[in-house]
mmCIF file with all atom_site columns, C-alpha atoms in Angstrom:
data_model
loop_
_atom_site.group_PDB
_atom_site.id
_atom_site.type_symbol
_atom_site.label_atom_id
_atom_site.label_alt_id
_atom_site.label_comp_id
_atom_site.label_asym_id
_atom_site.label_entity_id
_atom_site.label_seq_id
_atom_site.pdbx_PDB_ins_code
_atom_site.Cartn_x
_atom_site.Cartn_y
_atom_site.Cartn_z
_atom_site.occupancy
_atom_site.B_iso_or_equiv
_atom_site.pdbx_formal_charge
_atom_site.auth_seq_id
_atom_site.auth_comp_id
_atom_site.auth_asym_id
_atom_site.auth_atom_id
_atom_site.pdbx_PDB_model_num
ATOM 1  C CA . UNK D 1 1  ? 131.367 419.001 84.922  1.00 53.00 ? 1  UNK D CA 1
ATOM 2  C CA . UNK D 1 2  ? 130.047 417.068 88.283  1.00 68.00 ? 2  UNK D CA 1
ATOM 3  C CA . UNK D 1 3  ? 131.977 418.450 91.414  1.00 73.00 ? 3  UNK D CA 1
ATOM 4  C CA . UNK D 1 4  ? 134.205 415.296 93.187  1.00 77.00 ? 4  UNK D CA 1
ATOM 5  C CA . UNK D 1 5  ? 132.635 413.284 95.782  1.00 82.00 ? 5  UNK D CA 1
ATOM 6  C CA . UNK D 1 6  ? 135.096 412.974 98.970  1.00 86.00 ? 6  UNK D CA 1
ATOM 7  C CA . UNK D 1 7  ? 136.470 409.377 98.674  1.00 91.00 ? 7  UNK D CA 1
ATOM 8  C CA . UNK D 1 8  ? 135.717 408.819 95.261  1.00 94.00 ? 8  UNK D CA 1
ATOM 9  C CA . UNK D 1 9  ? 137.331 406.138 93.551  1.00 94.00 ? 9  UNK D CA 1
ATOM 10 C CA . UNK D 1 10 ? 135.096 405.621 90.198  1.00 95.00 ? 10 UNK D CA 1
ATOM 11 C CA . UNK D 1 11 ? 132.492 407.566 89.032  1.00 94.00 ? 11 UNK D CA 1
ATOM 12 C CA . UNK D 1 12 ? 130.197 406.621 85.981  1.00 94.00 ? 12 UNK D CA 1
ATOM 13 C CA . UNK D 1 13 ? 127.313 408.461 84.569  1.00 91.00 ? 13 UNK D CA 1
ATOM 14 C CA . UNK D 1 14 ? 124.930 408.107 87.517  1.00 92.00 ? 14 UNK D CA 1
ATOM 15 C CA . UNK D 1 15 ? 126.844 406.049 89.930  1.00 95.00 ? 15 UNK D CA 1
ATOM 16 C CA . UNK D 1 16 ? 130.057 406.829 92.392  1.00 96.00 ? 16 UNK D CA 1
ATOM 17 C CA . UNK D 1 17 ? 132.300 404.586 94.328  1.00 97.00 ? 17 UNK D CA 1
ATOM 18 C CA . UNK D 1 18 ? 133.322 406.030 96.984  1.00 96.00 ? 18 UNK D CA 1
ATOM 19 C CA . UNK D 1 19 ? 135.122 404.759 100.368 1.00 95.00 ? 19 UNK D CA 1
ATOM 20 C CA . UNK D 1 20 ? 133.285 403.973 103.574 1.00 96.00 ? 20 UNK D CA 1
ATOM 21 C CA . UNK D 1 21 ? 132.927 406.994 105.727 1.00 95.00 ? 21 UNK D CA 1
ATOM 22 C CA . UNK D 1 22 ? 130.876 406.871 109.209 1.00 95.00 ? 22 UNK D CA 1
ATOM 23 C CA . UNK D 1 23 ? 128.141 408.382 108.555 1.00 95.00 ? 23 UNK D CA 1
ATOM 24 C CA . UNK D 1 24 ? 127.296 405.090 106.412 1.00 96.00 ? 24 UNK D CA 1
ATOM 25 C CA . UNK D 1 25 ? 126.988 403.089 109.245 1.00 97.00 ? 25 UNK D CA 1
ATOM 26 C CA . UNK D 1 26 ? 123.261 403.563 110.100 1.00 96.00 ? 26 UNK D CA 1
ATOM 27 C CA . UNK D 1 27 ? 122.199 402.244 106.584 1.00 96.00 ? 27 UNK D CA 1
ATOM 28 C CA . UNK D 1 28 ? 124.661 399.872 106.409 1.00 96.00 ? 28 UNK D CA 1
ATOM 29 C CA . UNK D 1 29 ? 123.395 398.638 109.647 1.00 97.00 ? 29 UNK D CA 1
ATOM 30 C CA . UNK D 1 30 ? 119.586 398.821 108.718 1.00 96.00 ? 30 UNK D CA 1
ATOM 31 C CA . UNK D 1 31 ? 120.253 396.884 105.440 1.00 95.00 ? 31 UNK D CA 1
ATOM 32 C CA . UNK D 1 32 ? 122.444 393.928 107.218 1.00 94.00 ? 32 UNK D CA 1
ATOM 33 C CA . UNK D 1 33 ? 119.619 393.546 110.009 1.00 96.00 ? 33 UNK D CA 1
ATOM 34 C CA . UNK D 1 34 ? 117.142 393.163 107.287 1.00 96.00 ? 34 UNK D CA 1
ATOM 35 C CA . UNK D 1 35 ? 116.221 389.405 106.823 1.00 96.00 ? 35 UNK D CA 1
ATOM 36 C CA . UNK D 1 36 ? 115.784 390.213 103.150 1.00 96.00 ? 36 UNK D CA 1
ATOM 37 C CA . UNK D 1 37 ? 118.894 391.189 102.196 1.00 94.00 ? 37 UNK D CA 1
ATOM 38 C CA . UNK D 1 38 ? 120.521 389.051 104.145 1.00 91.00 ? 38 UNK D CA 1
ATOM 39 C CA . UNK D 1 39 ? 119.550 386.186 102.698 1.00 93.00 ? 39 UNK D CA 1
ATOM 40 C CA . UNK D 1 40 ? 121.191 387.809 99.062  1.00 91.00 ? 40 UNK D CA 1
ATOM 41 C CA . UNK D 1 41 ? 124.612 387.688 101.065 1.00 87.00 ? 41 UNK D CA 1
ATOM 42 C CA . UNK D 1 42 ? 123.822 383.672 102.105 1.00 90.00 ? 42 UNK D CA 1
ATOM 43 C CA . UNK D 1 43 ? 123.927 384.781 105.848 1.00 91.00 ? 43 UNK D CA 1
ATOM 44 C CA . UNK D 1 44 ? 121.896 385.688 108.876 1.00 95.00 ? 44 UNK D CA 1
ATOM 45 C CA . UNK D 1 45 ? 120.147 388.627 109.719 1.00 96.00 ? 45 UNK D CA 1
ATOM 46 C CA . UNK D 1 46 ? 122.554 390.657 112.157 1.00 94.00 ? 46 UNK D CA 1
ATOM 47 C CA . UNK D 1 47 ? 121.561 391.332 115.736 1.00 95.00 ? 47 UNK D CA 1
ATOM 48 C CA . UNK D 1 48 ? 124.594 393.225 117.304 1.00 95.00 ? 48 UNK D CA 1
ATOM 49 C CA . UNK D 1 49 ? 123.115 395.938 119.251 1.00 98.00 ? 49 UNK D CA 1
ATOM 50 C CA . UNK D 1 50 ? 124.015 399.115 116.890 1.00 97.00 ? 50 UNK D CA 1
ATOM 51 C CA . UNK D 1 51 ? 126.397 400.249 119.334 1.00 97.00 ? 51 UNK D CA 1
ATOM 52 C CA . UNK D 1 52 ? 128.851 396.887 119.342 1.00 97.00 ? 52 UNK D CA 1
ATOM 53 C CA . UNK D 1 53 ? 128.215 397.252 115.258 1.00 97.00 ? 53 UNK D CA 1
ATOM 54 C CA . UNK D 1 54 ? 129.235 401.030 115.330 1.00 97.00 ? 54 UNK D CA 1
ATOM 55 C CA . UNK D 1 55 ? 132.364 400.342 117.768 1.00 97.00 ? 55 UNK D CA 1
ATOM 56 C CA . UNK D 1 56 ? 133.487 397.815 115.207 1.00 95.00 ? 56 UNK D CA 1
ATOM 57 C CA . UNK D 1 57 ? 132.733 399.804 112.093 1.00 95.00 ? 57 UNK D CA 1
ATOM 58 C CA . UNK D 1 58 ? 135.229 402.810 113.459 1.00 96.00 ? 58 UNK D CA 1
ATOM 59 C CA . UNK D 1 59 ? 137.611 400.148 114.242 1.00 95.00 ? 59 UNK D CA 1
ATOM 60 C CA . UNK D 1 60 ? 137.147 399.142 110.357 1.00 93.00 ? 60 UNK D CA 1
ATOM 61 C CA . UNK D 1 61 ? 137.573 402.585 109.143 1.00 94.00 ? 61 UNK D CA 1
ATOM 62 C CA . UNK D 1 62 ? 140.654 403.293 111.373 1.00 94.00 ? 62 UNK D CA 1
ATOM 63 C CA . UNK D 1 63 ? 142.231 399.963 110.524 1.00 93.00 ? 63 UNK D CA 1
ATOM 64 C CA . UNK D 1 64 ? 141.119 399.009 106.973 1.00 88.00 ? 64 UNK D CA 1
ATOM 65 C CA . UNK D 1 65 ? 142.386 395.176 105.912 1.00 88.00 ? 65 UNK D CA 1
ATOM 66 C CA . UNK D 1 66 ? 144.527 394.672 102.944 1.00 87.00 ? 66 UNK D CA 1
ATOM 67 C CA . UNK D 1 67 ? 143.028 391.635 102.566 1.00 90.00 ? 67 UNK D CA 1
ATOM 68 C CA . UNK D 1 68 ? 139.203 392.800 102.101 1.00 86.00 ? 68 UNK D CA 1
ATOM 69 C CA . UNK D 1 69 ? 137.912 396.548 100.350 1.00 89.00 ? 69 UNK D CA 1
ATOM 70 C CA . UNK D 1 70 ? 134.919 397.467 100.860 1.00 91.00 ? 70 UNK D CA 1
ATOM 71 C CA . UNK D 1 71 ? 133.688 400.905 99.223  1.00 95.00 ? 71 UNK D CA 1
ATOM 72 C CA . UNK D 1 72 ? 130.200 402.691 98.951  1.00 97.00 ? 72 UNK D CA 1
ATOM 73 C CA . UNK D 1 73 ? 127.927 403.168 96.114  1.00 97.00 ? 73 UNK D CA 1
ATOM 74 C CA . UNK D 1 74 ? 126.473 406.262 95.413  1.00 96.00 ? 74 UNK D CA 1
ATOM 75 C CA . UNK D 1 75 ? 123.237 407.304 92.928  1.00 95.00 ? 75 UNK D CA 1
ATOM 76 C CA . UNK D 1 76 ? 122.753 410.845 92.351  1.00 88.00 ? 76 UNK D CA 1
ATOM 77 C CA . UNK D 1 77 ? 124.211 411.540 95.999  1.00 88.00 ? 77 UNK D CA 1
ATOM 78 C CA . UNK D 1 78 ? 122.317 408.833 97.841  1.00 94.00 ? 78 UNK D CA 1
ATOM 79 C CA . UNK D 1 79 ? 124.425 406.371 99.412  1.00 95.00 ? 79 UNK D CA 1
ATOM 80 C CA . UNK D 1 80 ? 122.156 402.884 98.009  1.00 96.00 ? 80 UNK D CA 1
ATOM 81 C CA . UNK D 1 81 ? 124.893 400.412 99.288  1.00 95.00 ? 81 UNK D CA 1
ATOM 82 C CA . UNK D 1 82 ? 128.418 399.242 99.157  1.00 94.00 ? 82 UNK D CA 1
ATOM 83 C CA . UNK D 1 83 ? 130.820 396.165 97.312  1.00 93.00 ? 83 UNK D CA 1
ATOM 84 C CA . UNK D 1 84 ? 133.662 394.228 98.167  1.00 88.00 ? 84 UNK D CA 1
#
């Protein structure tokens, strides 16, 4: 039996969805700064310093939306991005 993941809210045979937690925000920030992947979401690279991102971010986490979820994805422990 696989030990719970803090946050979980699915879990398949590889894969967990979790909620956001703040030690996410580094990658989450590296990935939306990344011309790349931006351009899968239809939008522009960000280029918030990290601190105005990570200000916001806690202000996410402390006051989540009803109107928008966003959760993590986890493979095998390794957070590999999120969904909304």
């Amino acid at each position: 039996m696989k030990t719970s993941v803090e946050g979980e809210i699915a879990r398949g045979d590889r894969v967990v969805l979790r909620s956001k937690r703040a030690a996410d925000a580094e990658a989450d920030y590296a990935w939306r700064k990344d011309p790349e992947l931006a351009s899968y979401d239809a939008a522009k690279p960000m280029s918030t310093a990290f601190e105005d991102y990570l200000a916001l971010y806690a202000d996410d986490l402390a006051h989540p939306t009803p109107f928008r979820r966003s959760f993590a994805v986890d493979v095998e422990g390794r957070h590999i991005g999120n969904v909304m």
